[in-house]
Amino acid sequence: MNQNIIVYYINQMTLGDVKKLANQYRVKLDDNEAKVILNFLKKNKMRISKENKNVLLKEAKPLLKKSTYDTLVLTIDKFL
């Protein structure tokens, strides 16, 4: 059930939603990084879970600026 909710939410997610969530958690993103994150989430929506968190973060690392990645990791560790 939870996976269905995650998939539904990500399918509906827009670039504005990514930027709004990032702002809410004090993660600074430029437009390009927001697009990269949105595409990454949509591509990997079926793999998103607490257990898969570190694998997905490792895959996302080369796609983001170091500062963005570091902030994202700290934020996700608090969140999950």
CSV table of C-alpha atoms in Angstrom, one decimal:
chain,number,residue,atom,x,y,z
A,1,MET,CA,0.0,0.0,0.0
A,2,ASN,CA,2.7,2.5,0.9
A,3,GLN,CA,4.6,1.9,-2.3
A,4,ASN,CA,1.4,2.7,-4.2
A,5,ILE,CA,1.1,6.0,-2.5
A,6,ILE,CA,4.7,6.8,-3.2
A,7,VAL,CA,4.4,5.9,-6.9
A,8,TYR,CA,1.2,8.0,-7.2
A,9,TYR,CA,2.7,11.0,-5.5
A,10,ILE,CA,5.9,10.9,-7.7
A,11,ASN,CA,3.8,10.4,-10.8
A,12,GLN,CA,1.9,13.7,-10.0
A,13,MET,CA,5.1,15.5,-8.9
A,14,THR,CA,6.1,18.7,-10.8
A,15,LEU,CA,9.3,20.7,-10.9
A,16,GLY,CA,7.5,23.2,-8.7
A,17,ASP,CA,6.8,20.5,-6.1
A,18,VAL,CA,10.5,19.5,-6.0
A,19,LYS,CA,11.6,23.1,-5.5
A,20,LYS,CA,8.9,23.6,-2.8
A,21,LEU,CA,9.9,20.5,-0.9
A,22,ALA,CA,13.6,21.4,-1.2
A,23,ASN,CA,12.9,24.9,0.2
A,24,GLN,CA,10.8,23.4,3.0
A,25,TYR,CA,13.8,21.3,4.1
A,26,ARG,CA,16.3,24.1,3.4
A,27,VAL,CA,17.9,22.3,0.5
A,28,LYS,CA,19.1,24.8,-2.1
A,29,LEU,CA,18.5,23.7,-5.6
A,30,ASP,CA,18.9,25.4,-8.9
A,31,ASP,CA,16.5,24.7,-11.8
A,32,ASN,CA,18.8,22.1,-13.4
A,33,GLU,CA,19.3,20.2,-10.1
A,34,ALA,CA,15.5,20.2,-9.5
A,35,LYS,CA,15.0,18.7,-13.0
A,36,VAL,CA,17.6,16.1,-12.4
A,37,ILE,CA,16.1,15.1,-9.0
A,38,LEU,CA,12.6,14.9,-10.5
A,39,ASN,CA,13.8,12.7,-13.4
A,40,PHE,CA,15.7,10.5,-11.0
A,41,LEU,CA,12.6,10.1,-8.7
A,42,LYS,CA,10.3,9.3,-11.7
A,43,LYS,CA,12.8,6.8,-13.1
A,44,ASN,CA,13.3,5.1,-9.7
A,45,LYS,CA,9.9,5.4,-8.1
A,46,MET,CA,9.4,1.7,-7.8
A,47,ARG,CA,12.7,1.4,-5.9
A,48,ILE,CA,12.1,4.0,-3.3
A,49,SER,CA,12.1,2.6,0.2
A,50,LYS,CA,13.8,3.1,3.5
A,51,GLU,CA,15.8,0.0,2.9
A,52,ASN,CA,17.0,1.2,-0.5
A,53,LYS,CA,17.9,4.7,0.6
A,54,ASN,CA,21.7,4.4,0.6
A,55,VAL,CA,21.7,2.6,-2.8
A,56,LEU,CA,19.6,5.4,-4.4
A,57,LEU,CA,21.7,8.1,-2.8
A,58,LYS,CA,24.9,6.6,-4.1
A,59,GLU,CA,23.3,6.5,-7.6
A,60,ALA,CA,22.2,10.1,-7.3
A,61,LYS,CA,25.6,11.4,-6.1
A,62,PRO,CA,27.2,11.9,-9.5
A,63,LEU,CA,24.2,13.8,-10.7
A,64,LEU,CA,24.3,16.6,-8.1
A,65,LYS,CA,26.7,19.2,-6.9
A,66,LYS,CA,28.6,18.1,-3.8
A,67,SER,CA,27.1,20.7,-1.6
A,68,THR,CA,23.6,19.7,-2.7
A,69,TYR,CA,24.3,16.0,-2.3
A,70,ASP,CA,25.7,16.6,1.2
A,71,THR,CA,22.7,18.6,2.3
A,72,LEU,CA,20.3,16.1,0.8
A,73,VAL,CA,22.0,13.2,2.7
A,74,LEU,CA,21.7,15.0,6.0
A,75,THR,CA,18.1,15.9,5.4
A,76,ILE,CA,17.1,12.4,4.3
A,77,ASP,CA,18.9,10.9,7.4
A,78,LYS,CA,16.7,13.1,9.6
A,79,PHE,CA,13.6,12.4,7.6
A,80,LEU,CA,13.9,8.6,7.3
